[in-house]
Coordinates of C-alpha atoms and ligand atoms in Angstrom, one line a residue:
M21 CA 4.9 -2.7 25.7
L22 CA 4.9 -6.5 25.9
E23 CA 8.3 -8.1 25.2
I24 CA 8.1 -11.6 23.6
D25 CA 11.2 -13.7 23.3
G26 CA 11.0 -15.2 19.9
S27 CA 13.5 -18.0 20.8
Y28 CA 11.1 -19.5 23.3
G29 CA 10.3 -23.2 22.8
E30 CA 9.9 -24.1 19.1
G31 CA 11.2 -20.6 18.4
G32 CA 9.9 -20.5 14.8
G33 CA 7.6 -18.4 12.6
Q34 CA 4.4 -19.5 14.3
L35 CA 5.3 -17.8 17.5
V36 CA 5.7 -14.4 15.6
R37 CA 2.4 -15.0 13.8
T38 CA 0.5 -15.7 16.9
A39 CA 2.0 -12.8 18.8
V40 CA 1.2 -10.3 16.1
A41 CA -2.4 -11.6 15.6
L42 CA -3.1 -11.4 19.4
S43 CA -1.5 -8.0 19.5
A44 CA -4.0 -6.9 16.9
V45 CA -6.9 -8.4 18.9
T46 CA -5.9 -7.0 22.3
G47 CA -4.5 -3.7 21.1
K48 CA -1.3 -4.5 23.1
E49 CA 1.9 -3.0 21.7
I50 CA 4.6 -5.7 21.4
R51 CA 8.3 -6.1 20.7
V52 CA 9.4 -9.6 19.5
T53 CA 13.1 -10.3 19.9
N54 CA 15.3 -13.3 18.8
I55 CA 13.0 -14.0 15.9
R56 CA 13.3 -17.6 14.6
R57 CA 16.5 -17.9 16.6
N58 CA 16.1 -21.7 16.6
R59 CA 16.1 -22.0 12.8
P60 CA 19.1 -22.6 10.6
N61 CA 18.4 -19.3 8.9
P62 CA 17.2 -17.0 11.7
G63 CA 15.1 -13.8 11.2
L64 CA 12.1 -13.0 9.1
K65 CA 11.8 -14.5 5.6
Q66 CA 9.7 -13.3 2.7
Q67 CA 6.7 -15.3 3.7
H68 CA 6.7 -13.9 7.3
L69 CA 7.3 -10.4 6.1
K70 CA 4.3 -10.5 3.8
A71 CA 2.1 -11.8 6.5
L72 CA 3.2 -9.1 8.9
E73 CA 2.8 -6.3 6.4
V74 CA -0.7 -7.4 5.6
T75 CA -1.7 -7.8 9.3
A76 CA -0.2 -4.3 9.9
S77 CA -2.2 -2.7 7.2
I78 CA -5.4 -4.4 8.2
C79 CA -5.0 -3.1 11.8
E80 CA -3.3 0.2 10.9
A81 CA -0.3 -0.8 13.0
R82 CA 2.9 1.2 13.4
V83 CA 5.7 -1.4 12.8
S84 CA 9.4 -1.5 12.7
G85 CA 11.9 -4.2 11.9
L86 CA 10.2 -5.5 8.8
F87 CA 13.0 -6.5 6.6
P88 CA 14.5 -9.8 5.4
G89 CA 16.6 -11.4 8.1
S90 CA 15.3 -9.1 10.8
T91 CA 15.5 -10.7 14.3
E92 CA 13.5 -8.0 16.1
L93 CA 10.2 -6.2 15.4
S94 CA 7.8 -3.9 17.1
F95 CA 4.1 -3.8 16.4
A96 CA 1.6 -1.2 17.7
P97 CA -1.9 -1.9 16.4
M98 CA -4.9 0.5 16.1
E99 CA -8.3 -0.8 15.1
I100 CA -8.9 -3.9 12.9
K101 CA -10.4 -2.6 9.7
G102 CA -12.2 -4.6 7.1
G103 CA -11.7 -4.3 3.3
K104 CA -10.3 -5.9 0.3
Y105 CA -6.6 -6.9 -0.1
D106 CA -4.6 -8.3 -3.0
I107 CA -1.5 -10.0 -1.7
D108 CA 1.4 -11.5 -3.7
I109 CA 3.9 -13.4 -1.6
G110 CA 6.1 -13.4 -4.6
T111 CA 7.5 -16.9 -4.3
A112 CA 6.1 -20.3 -3.4
G113 CA 5.8 -19.0 0.2
S114 CA 2.9 -20.6 1.9
I115 CA -0.5 -19.0 1.5
T116 CA -2.0 -20.9 4.4
L117 CA 0.8 -19.7 6.8
L118 CA 0.1 -16.1 5.7
L119 CA -3.5 -16.6 6.6
Q120 CA -2.5 -18.2 9.9
C121 CA -1.1 -14.8 10.9
L122 CA -4.2 -12.9 10.1
M123 CA -7.1 -15.2 10.9
P124 CA -7.2 -15.0 14.7
A125 CA -7.7 -11.2 14.4
L126 CA -10.5 -11.2 11.8
P127 CA -13.5 -12.1 14.0
F128 CA -12.8 -8.7 15.7
A129 CA -12.6 -6.6 12.5
K130 CA -15.0 -3.7 12.0
E131 CA -16.2 -5.1 8.7
K132 CA -15.8 -8.1 6.4
V133 CA -12.3 -8.9 5.0
E134 CA -11.8 -10.2 1.4
L135 CA -8.4 -11.4 0.3
T136 CA -6.8 -12.7 -2.8
V137 CA -3.4 -14.3 -2.0
R138 CA -0.8 -15.5 -4.5
G139 CA 2.0 -17.9 -3.6
G140 CA 2.2 -21.6 -2.7
T141 CA -0.9 -23.7 -2.0
D142 CA 0.9 -27.1 -1.5
V143 CA 4.3 -26.6 0.0
A144 CA 6.4 -28.4 2.7
W145 CA 6.1 -27.6 6.4
A146 CA 2.8 -25.9 6.1
P147 CA -0.9 -26.9 5.9
T148 CA -2.0 -27.7 2.4
V149 CA -4.9 -25.5 1.1
D150 CA -7.1 -28.6 1.3
Y151 CA -6.1 -29.2 4.9
L152 CA -7.0 -25.6 5.7
Q153 CA -10.4 -25.9 4.0
Q154 CA -11.3 -29.4 5.2
V155 CA -9.7 -29.7 8.7
T156 CA -8.9 -26.2 10.1
F157 CA -12.0 -24.5 8.9
R158 CA -14.2 -27.4 9.9
A159 CA -12.8 -27.0 13.4
L160 CA -13.0 -23.2 13.5
E161 CA -16.6 -23.3 12.4
R162 CA -17.4 -25.2 15.6
L163 CA -15.9 -22.3 17.5
G164 CA -18.3 -19.9 15.7
Y165 CA -15.6 -18.7 13.3
A166 CA -17.1 -17.2 10.1
G167 CA -14.9 -17.5 7.0
Y168 CA -14.0 -19.6 4.0
V169 CA -11.3 -20.0 1.4
T170 CA -11.6 -20.9 -2.2
L171 CA -8.8 -22.5 -4.2
E172 CA -8.4 -20.7 -7.6
K173 CA -5.1 -22.2 -8.7
R174 CA -2.5 -24.6 -7.2
G175 CA 1.0 -23.4 -6.6
Y176 CA 3.9 -25.8 -5.9
Y177 CA 7.5 -25.2 -4.9
P178 CA 9.6 -23.6 -6.3
K179 CA 7.6 -21.5 -8.8
G180 CA 4.5 -21.0 -6.8
G181 CA 1.9 -18.9 -8.7
G182 CA -1.0 -20.4 -6.8
K183 CA -4.0 -18.3 -5.9
V184 CA -6.5 -18.5 -3.1
S185 CA -9.5 -16.2 -2.3
A186 CA -10.5 -15.9 1.3
F187 CA -13.5 -14.2 2.9
F188 CA -14.0 -13.5 6.6
E189 CA -16.8 -11.9 8.6
P190 CA -16.8 -10.4 12.0
C191 CA -18.2 -12.9 14.4
R192 CA -18.5 -13.9 18.1
L193 CA -16.5 -17.0 19.0
W194 CA -17.9 -19.6 21.5
G195 CA -16.4 -22.5 23.3
F196 CA -16.5 -26.1 21.9
H197 CA -15.3 -29.4 23.2
F198 CA -13.9 -31.4 20.3
L199 CA -14.7 -35.1 20.3
K200 CA -13.5 -37.7 17.9
E201 CA -15.6 -37.5 14.7
E202 CA -14.9 -40.4 12.4
E203 CA -16.4 -40.6 8.9
E204 CA -15.3 -42.1 5.7
I205 CA -11.9 -40.7 4.8
K206 CA -12.0 -38.2 2.0
G207 CA -9.2 -36.8 -0.1
I208 CA -7.9 -34.9 -3.1
S209 CA -4.9 -36.1 -5.1
H210 CA -3.7 -33.5 -7.6
T211 CA -0.9 -32.7 -10.1
S212 CA 0.0 -29.9 -12.4
N213 CA 1.9 -30.5 -15.6
L214 CA 2.4 -34.2 -14.9
P215 CA 0.8 -37.2 -16.6
A216 CA -2.7 -38.0 -15.6
H217 CA -1.7 -41.4 -14.1
V218 CA 0.2 -39.7 -11.3
P219 CA -2.7 -38.4 -9.2
L220 CA -4.5 -41.7 -9.9
R221 CA -1.5 -43.8 -8.6
Q222 CA -1.2 -41.5 -5.5
A223 CA -4.9 -42.0 -4.8
E224 CA -4.9 -45.7 -5.3
A225 CA -1.8 -46.3 -3.1
A226 CA -3.4 -44.2 -0.4
S227 CA -6.7 -46.0 -0.6
A228 CA -4.9 -49.4 -0.6
R229 CA -2.9 -48.5 2.5
L230 CA -5.9 -47.2 4.3
L231 CA -7.9 -50.3 3.5
E232 CA -5.1 -52.5 4.8
A233 CA -5.6 -50.6 8.1
E234 CA -9.4 -51.1 7.8
Y235 CA -10.4 -47.6 6.8
S236 CA -12.4 -46.9 3.7
S237 CA -11.8 -43.8 1.6
R238 CA -13.1 -41.7 -1.3
I239 CA -10.3 -39.8 -3.0
E240 CA -10.9 -37.4 -5.9
T241 CA -8.2 -36.8 -8.5
Q242 CA -7.4 -33.5 -10.2
S243 CA -5.0 -32.8 -13.1
F244 CA -4.1 -29.1 -13.9
E245 CA -1.8 -27.3 -16.2
D246 CA -0.9 -24.4 -14.1
F247 CA 2.1 -22.1 -13.8
S248 CA 4.1 -24.5 -11.5
T249 CA 4.7 -28.2 -11.7
G250 CA 4.1 -30.6 -8.8
S251 CA 1.8 -33.0 -7.1
G252 CA 0.3 -33.7 -3.7
I253 CA -2.4 -35.5 -1.8
T254 CA -4.4 -34.5 1.2
L255 CA -6.7 -36.8 3.2
W256 CA -9.1 -36.0 6.0
T257 CA -11.8 -37.2 8.3
G258 CA -13.3 -35.3 11.2
Y259 CA -10.6 -33.1 12.8
I260 CA -7.8 -35.3 11.4
G261 CA -5.8 -34.7 8.3
G262 CA -2.7 -35.9 6.5
S263 CA -0.9 -34.9 3.4
A264 CA 2.2 -35.6 1.3
L265 CA 3.8 -33.8 -1.6
G266 CA 5.4 -35.3 -4.7
E267 CA 9.2 -34.9 -5.3
R268 CA 11.3 -35.6 -8.4
G269 CA 12.3 -39.2 -8.2
L270 CA 9.7 -40.2 -5.6
P271 CA 7.2 -42.7 -6.9
A272 CA 3.6 -41.6 -6.8
E273 CA 2.7 -44.7 -4.8
K274 CA 5.1 -43.6 -2.0
V275 CA 3.4 -40.1 -1.9
G276 CA 0.0 -41.7 -1.5
K277 CA 1.2 -44.1 1.1
R278 CA 2.9 -41.3 3.2
A279 CA -0.3 -39.3 3.4
A280 CA -2.2 -42.5 4.4
E281 CA 0.3 -43.3 7.1
E282 CA -0.1 -39.9 8.6
V283 CA -3.8 -40.3 8.9
I284 CA -3.6 -43.8 10.2
T285 CA -1.1 -42.8 13.0
E286 CA -3.6 -40.1 14.1
L287 CA -6.6 -42.3 13.9
K288 CA -5.0 -45.2 15.8
A289 CA -4.2 -42.8 18.6
R290 CA -8.0 -42.2 19.1
A291 CA -7.5 -38.5 19.9
S292 CA -10.1 -35.9 18.7
V293 CA -7.7 -33.7 16.7
D294 CA -4.4 -34.3 14.9
M295 CA -1.1 -32.8 16.0
H296 CA -1.1 -29.9 13.5
L297 CA -4.6 -28.8 14.3
A298 CA -3.8 -29.0 18.0
D299 CA -1.3 -26.2 17.7
Q300 CA -3.4 -24.2 15.3
L301 CA -6.5 -24.1 17.5
I302 CA -4.8 -22.7 20.6
P303 CA -5.3 -18.9 20.0
Y304 CA -8.9 -19.4 18.9
M305 CA -9.8 -21.6 21.9
A306 CA -8.3 -19.0 24.2
L307 CA -10.4 -16.3 22.5
A308 CA -13.5 -18.4 22.7
G309 CA -13.0 -19.8 26.2
N310 CA -14.4 -23.0 27.6
S311 CA -13.0 -25.4 25.0
S312 CA -11.0 -28.6 24.9
Y313 CA -9.6 -31.4 22.7
T314 CA -7.5 -34.5 22.9
V315 CA -4.3 -35.1 21.0
R316 CA -1.8 -37.9 20.9
E317 CA 1.2 -35.7 21.8
I318 CA 1.9 -32.1 22.8
S319 CA 4.2 -30.9 20.1
P320 CA 6.7 -28.1 20.7
H321 CA 4.5 -26.0 18.3
A322 CA 1.5 -26.5 20.6
A323 CA 3.4 -25.8 23.8
T324 CA 4.9 -22.7 22.3
N325 CA 1.6 -21.4 21.0
I326 CA 0.1 -21.9 24.5
W327 CA 2.9 -20.0 26.0
V328 CA 2.5 -17.0 23.6
T329 CA -1.2 -17.0 23.9
E330 CA -1.0 -16.8 27.7
Q331 CA 1.2 -13.7 27.5
F332 CA -1.7 -11.8 25.9
L333 CA -4.9 -13.2 27.3
D334 CA -6.0 -13.8 30.8
V335 CA -6.3 -17.6 30.3
K336 CA -4.6 -20.7 31.6
F337 CA -4.5 -23.9 29.5
R338 CA -4.6 -27.2 31.3
I339 CA -2.8 -30.3 29.9
E340 CA -3.8 -33.6 31.4
K341 CA -2.5 -37.0 30.4
K342 CA -5.4 -39.5 30.0
E343 CA -4.2 -43.0 29.3
D344 CA -2.2 -42.7 26.1
I345 CA -3.4 -39.3 25.0
F346 CA -3.5 -35.7 26.3
E347 CA -6.5 -33.5 27.0
V348 CA -5.9 -29.8 26.4
S349 CA -8.5 -27.5 27.9
V350 CA -9.0 -23.8 28.6
N351 CA -11.8 -22.2 30.7
Ligands
LIG5 N1 1.6 -31.2 7.0 C1 1.0 -30.3 7.7 N2 -0.3 -30.3 7.8 C2 -1.0 -29.4 8.5 N3 -0.4 -28.4 9.1 C3 1.0 -28.3 9.1 C4 1.7 -29.2 8.3 N4 3.0 -28.9 8.4 C5 3.1 -27.8 9.2 N5 1.9 -27.4 9.6 C6 1.5 -26.3 10.4 O1 2.2 -25.1 9.9 C7 2.7 -24.3 11.0 C8 4.2 -24.2 10.9 O2 4.7 -23.3 11.8 P1 6.3 -22.9 11.8 O3 6.5 -22.0 13.0 O4 7.1 -24.2 11.8 O5 6.3 -22.2 10.5 P2 7.3 -21.3 9.7 O6 6.7 -19.9 9.6 O7 7.5 -22.0 8.4 O8 8.5 -21.2 10.6 P3 9.9 -21.7 10.5 O9 10.4 -21.5 9.1 O10 10.4 -20.8 11.5 O11 9.7 -23.1 10.9 C9 2.2 -25.0 12.2 O12 0.9 -24.5 12.6 C10 2.0 -26.4 11.8 O13 1.1 -27.2 12.6

């Protein structure tokens, strides 16, 4: 039984998701203690519970400790099955973070996996669904990953009610060295139940700020009348993304500008991947072997993900400072 201290480093939800996914891949039984100890509300929340429940059912795991607020769990996987699953997170809990828990295991499934997930598609502290599609999947494809997600309906905080379909096929991962890929910046600016000028103003403000920094952009606008009310914008180019969400009282122009600033910060650093993708790629790069990227900073999320991944797999990540950026590689 492998014991993982959930308070290590960043000590958040991602450590638990990576541990469970790699337990499924390696077949190693685990116990995770001190779950989310470094968060103001420690223990498992609804979003984490759903992710763990689905991962357990896909790999027929024996689990204990799955209840709200639980700070310790054990997970003993069998084989990773395929099949169809219909999952309702029940709140505006992040759909993309639920997928983050499952996705590293799915190349090793016996058959294809089809999921329908209901929850939040554009919520704080998580990749937006557009980021997942345009940045994360673009990078994973380079590692041989076979899967895609389709947005059916947006879901914003607090009501949620978004819907995403996802499809994954068993595949063999291979190594890849990520280099900076810069194209015209693309984006989607979207709203639900708000006036049509809101996504336009978000998009125009983002484009104007990008142009000031000498980047051209093409941003699509979308207006929906879905179950929840909200707005957001995601921008991307190569392996770099940025996003911002609307808030009551926050002018649409500020939302657009925030997303643009995120992308500009990443692009100016001249690294190959952004800080979020950098932590997300760690388990896949370890499974694929012989891979690398450059990033402007090593975030606590990335350092923690490296630490958890090294507990499961016989790999060692190297981090080297090269001028103003860091190269992260694994053999
Ligand atoms: N704006 C964003 N764009 C892309 N990815 C993001 C963004 N914000 C957060 N992420 C990603 O979402 C994940 C968040 O992990 P984290 O452990 O903080 O989540 P959590 O389960 O909500 O946990 P906790 O509530 O314990 O913080 C990380 O992979 C991070 O890179």
